[in-house]
PDB file of C-alpha atoms in Angstrom:
ATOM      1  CA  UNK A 710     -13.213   5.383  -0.753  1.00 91.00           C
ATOM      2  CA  UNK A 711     -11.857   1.726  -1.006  1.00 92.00           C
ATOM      3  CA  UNK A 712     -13.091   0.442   2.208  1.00 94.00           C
ATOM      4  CA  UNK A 713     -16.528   1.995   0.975  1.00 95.00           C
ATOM      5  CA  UNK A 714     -16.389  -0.176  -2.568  1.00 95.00           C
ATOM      6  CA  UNK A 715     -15.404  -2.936  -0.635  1.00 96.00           C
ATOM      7  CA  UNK A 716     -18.506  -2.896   2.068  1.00 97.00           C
ATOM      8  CA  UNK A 717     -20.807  -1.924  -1.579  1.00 96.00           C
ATOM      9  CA  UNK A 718     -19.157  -5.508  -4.011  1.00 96.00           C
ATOM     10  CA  UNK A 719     -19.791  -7.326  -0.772  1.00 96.00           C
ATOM     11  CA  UNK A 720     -23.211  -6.244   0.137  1.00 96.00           C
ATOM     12  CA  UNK A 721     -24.374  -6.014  -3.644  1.00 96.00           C
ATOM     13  CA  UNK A 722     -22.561 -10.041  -3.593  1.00 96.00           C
ATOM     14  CA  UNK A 723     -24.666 -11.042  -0.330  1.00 96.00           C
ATOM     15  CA  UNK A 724     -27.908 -10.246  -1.862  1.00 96.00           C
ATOM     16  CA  UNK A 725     -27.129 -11.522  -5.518  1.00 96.00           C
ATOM     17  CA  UNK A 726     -26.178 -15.233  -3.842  1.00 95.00           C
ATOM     18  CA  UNK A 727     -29.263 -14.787  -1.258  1.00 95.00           C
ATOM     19  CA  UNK A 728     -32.158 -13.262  -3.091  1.00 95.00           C
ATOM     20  CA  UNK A 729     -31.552 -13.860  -6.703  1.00 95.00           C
ATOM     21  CA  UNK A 730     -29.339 -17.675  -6.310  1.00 94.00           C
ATOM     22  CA  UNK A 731     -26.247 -15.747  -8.258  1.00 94.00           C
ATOM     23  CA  UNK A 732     -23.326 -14.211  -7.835  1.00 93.00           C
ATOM     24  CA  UNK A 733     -20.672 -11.266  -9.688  1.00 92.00           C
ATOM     25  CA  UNK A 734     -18.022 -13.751  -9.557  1.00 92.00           C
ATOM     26  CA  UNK A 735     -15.804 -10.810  -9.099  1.00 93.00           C
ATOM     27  CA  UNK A 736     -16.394  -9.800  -5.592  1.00 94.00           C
ATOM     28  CA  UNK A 737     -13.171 -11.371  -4.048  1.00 93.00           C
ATOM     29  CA  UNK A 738     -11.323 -10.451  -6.683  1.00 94.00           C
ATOM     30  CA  UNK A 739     -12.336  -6.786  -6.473  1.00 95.00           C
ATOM     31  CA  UNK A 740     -12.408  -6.162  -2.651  1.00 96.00           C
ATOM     32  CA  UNK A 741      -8.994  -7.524  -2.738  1.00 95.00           C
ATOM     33  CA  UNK A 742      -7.418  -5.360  -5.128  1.00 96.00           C
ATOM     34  CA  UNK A 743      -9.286  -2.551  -2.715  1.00 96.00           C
ATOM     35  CA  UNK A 744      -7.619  -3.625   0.244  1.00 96.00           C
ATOM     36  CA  UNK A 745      -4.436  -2.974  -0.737  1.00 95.00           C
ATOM     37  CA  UNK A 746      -5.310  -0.163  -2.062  1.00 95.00           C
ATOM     38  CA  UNK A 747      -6.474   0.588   1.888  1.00 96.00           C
ATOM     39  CA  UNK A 748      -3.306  -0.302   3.177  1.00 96.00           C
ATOM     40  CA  UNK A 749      -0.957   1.166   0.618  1.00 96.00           C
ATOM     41  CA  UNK A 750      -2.067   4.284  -0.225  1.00 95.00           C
ATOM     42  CA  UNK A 751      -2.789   4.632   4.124  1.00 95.00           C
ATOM     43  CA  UNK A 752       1.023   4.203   4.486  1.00 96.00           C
ATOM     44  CA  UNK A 753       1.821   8.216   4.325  1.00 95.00           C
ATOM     45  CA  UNK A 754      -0.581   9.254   6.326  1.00 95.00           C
ATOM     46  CA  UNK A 755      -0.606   6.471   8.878  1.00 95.00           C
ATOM     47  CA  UNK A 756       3.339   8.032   9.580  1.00 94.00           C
ATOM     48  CA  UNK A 757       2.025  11.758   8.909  1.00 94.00           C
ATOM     49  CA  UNK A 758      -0.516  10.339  12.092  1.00 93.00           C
ATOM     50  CA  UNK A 759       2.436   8.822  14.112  1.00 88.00           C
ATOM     51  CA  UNK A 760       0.222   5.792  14.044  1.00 89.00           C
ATOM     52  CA  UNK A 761       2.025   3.186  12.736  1.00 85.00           C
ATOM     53  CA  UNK A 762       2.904   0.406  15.509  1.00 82.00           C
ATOM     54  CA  UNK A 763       6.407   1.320  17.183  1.00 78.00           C
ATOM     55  CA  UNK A 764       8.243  -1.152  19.746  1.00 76.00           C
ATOM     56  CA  UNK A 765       9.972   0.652  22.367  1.00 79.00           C
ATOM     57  CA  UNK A 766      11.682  -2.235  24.011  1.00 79.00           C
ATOM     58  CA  UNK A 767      15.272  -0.992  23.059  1.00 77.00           C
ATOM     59  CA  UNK A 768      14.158   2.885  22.328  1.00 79.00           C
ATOM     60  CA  UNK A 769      13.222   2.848  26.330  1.00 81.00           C
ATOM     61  CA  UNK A 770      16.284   1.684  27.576  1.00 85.00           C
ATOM     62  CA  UNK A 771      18.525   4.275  25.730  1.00 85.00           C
ATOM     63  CA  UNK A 772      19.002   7.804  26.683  1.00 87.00           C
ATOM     64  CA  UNK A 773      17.165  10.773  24.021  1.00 88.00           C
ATOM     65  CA  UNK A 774      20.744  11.173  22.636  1.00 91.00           C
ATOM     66  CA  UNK A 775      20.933   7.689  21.521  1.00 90.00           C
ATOM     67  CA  UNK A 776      17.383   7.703  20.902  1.00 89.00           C
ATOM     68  CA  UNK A 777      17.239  10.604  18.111  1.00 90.00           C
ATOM     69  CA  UNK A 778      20.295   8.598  16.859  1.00 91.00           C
ATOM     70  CA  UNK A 779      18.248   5.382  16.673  1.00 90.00           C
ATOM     71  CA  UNK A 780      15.170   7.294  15.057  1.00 90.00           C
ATOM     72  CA  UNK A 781      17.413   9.028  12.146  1.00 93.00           C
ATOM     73  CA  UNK A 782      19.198   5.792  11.396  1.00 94.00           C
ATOM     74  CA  UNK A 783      15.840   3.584  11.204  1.00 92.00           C
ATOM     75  CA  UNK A 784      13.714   6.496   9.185  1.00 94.00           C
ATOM     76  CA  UNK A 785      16.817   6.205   6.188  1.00 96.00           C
ATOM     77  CA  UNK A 786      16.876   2.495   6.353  1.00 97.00           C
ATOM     78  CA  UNK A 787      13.401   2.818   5.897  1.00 96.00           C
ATOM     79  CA  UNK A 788      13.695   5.308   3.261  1.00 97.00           C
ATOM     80  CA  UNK A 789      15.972   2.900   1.709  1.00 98.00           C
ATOM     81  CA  UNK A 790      13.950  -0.172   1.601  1.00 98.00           C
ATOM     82  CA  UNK A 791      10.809   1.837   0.530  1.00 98.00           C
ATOM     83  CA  UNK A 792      12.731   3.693  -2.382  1.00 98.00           C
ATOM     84  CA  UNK A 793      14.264  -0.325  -3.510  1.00 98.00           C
ATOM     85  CA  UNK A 794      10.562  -0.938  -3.288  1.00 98.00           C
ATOM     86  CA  UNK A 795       9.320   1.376  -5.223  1.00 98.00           C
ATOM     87  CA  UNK A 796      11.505   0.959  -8.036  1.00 98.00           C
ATOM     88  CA  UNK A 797      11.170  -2.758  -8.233  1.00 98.00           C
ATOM     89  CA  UNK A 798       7.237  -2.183  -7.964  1.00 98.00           C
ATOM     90  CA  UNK A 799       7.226   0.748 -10.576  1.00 98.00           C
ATOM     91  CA  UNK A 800       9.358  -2.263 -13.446  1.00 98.00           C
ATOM     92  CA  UNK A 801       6.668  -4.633 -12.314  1.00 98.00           C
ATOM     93  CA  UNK A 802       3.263  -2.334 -13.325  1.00 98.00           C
ATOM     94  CA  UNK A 803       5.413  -1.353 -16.355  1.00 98.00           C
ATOM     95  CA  UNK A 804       6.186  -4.666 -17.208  1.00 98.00           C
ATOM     96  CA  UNK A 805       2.924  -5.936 -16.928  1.00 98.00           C
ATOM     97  CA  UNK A 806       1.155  -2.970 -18.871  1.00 98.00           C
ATOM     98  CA  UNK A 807       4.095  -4.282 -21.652  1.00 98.00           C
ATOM     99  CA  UNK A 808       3.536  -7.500 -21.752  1.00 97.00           C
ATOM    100  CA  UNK A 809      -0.783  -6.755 -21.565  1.00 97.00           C
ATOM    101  CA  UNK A 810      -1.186  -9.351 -18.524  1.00 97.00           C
ATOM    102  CA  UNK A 811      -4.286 -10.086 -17.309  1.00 96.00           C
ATOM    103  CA  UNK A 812      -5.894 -11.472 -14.061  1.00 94.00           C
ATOM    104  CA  UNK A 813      -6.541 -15.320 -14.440  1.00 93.00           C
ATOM    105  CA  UNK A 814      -9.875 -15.073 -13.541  1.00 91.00           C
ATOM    106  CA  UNK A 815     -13.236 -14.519 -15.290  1.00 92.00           C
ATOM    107  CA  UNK A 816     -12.794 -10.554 -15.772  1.00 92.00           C
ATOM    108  CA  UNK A 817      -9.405 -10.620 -16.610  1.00 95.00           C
ATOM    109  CA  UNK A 818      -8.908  -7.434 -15.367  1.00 95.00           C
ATOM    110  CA  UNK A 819      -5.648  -5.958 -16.782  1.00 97.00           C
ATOM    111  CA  UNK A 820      -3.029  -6.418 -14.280  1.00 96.00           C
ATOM    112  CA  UNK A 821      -1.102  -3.360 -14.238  1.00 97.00           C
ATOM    113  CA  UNK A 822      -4.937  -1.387 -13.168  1.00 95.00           C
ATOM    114  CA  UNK A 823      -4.776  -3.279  -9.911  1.00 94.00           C
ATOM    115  CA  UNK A 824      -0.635  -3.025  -9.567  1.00 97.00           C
ATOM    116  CA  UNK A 825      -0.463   0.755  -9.948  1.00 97.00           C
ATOM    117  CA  UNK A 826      -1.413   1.355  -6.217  1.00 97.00           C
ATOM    118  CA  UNK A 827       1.557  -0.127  -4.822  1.00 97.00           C
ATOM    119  CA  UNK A 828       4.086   1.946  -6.270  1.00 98.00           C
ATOM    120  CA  UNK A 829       2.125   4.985  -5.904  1.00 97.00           C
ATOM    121  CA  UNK A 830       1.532   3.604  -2.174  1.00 97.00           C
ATOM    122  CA  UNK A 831       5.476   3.130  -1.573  1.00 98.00           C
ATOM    123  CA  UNK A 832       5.924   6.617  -3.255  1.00 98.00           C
ATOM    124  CA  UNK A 833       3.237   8.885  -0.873  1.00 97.00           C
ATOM    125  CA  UNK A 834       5.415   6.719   2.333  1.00 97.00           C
ATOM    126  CA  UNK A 835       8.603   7.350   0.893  1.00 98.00           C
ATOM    127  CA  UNK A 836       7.918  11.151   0.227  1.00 97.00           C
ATOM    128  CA  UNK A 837       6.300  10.934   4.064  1.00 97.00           C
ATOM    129  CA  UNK A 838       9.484   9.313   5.567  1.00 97.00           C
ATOM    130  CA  UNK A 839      11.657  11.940   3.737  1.00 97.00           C
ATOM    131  CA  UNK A 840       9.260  14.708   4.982  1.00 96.00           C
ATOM    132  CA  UNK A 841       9.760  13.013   9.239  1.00 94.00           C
ATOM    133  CA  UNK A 842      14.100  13.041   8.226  1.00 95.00           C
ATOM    134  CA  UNK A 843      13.992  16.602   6.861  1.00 95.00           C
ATOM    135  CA  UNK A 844      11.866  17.804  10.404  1.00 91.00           C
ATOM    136  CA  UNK A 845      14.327  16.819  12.986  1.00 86.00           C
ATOM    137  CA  UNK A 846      17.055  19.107  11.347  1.00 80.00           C
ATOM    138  CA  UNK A 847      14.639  22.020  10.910  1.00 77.00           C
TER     139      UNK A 847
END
């Protein structure tokens, strides 16, 4: 849905400066806050997929004992960082729906709309990486 709304702001953008000499002014703005929408919220599923980028430099040269051992330890330091993460991010959206920032730019978008994605992002990974730890002991 987000990579759609960014290809429609940047085609609706390309004809506005082209045809009509004008533009939204919001266009970057917009198809940013989309993108990380993209990546964020395709964090969970990207690891549901087993398509996230893996280097098996050291995982080769180990034996499957060592291996599963490497796999457990790496998923709960990653729970770990994404959990730190998502707490951090989750006082940040709060903060900023507090304090009523806005974007510094000409729709001064409220900023806590476009920051809500990452903690809910770093939640749907989190709950995905808890999901792959649970599996190997079932």
């Amino acid at each position: 849905m987000f990579l759609s709304l960014i290809v429609l702001i940047i085609a609706v953008e390309i004809v506005l400066r082209s045809v009509f000499n004008t533009s939204t002014l919001i266009a970057d703005e917009y198809s940013a806050y989309f993108f990380v929408g993209v990546v964020l919220l395709g964090l969970g599923f990207t690891l549901k997929e087993g398509a996230h980028i893996r280097i098996t430099l050291v995982t080769s040269l180990v034996g499957e004992r060592a291996n599963q051992v490497l796999n457990i330890m790496s998923t709960l330091a990653a729970i770990a960082i994404t959990t730190f993460a998502l707490y951090h991010t989750s006082i940040m959206v709060f903060e900023s729906w507090q304090l009523d920032m806005t974007a510094d730019t000409i729709s001064e978008t409220p900023i806590f709309l476009s920051q809500m994605v990452i903690p809910a992002g770093l939640a749907m990974f989190d709950l995905q990486l808890a999901a792959n730890f649970l599996k190997r002991f079932l």
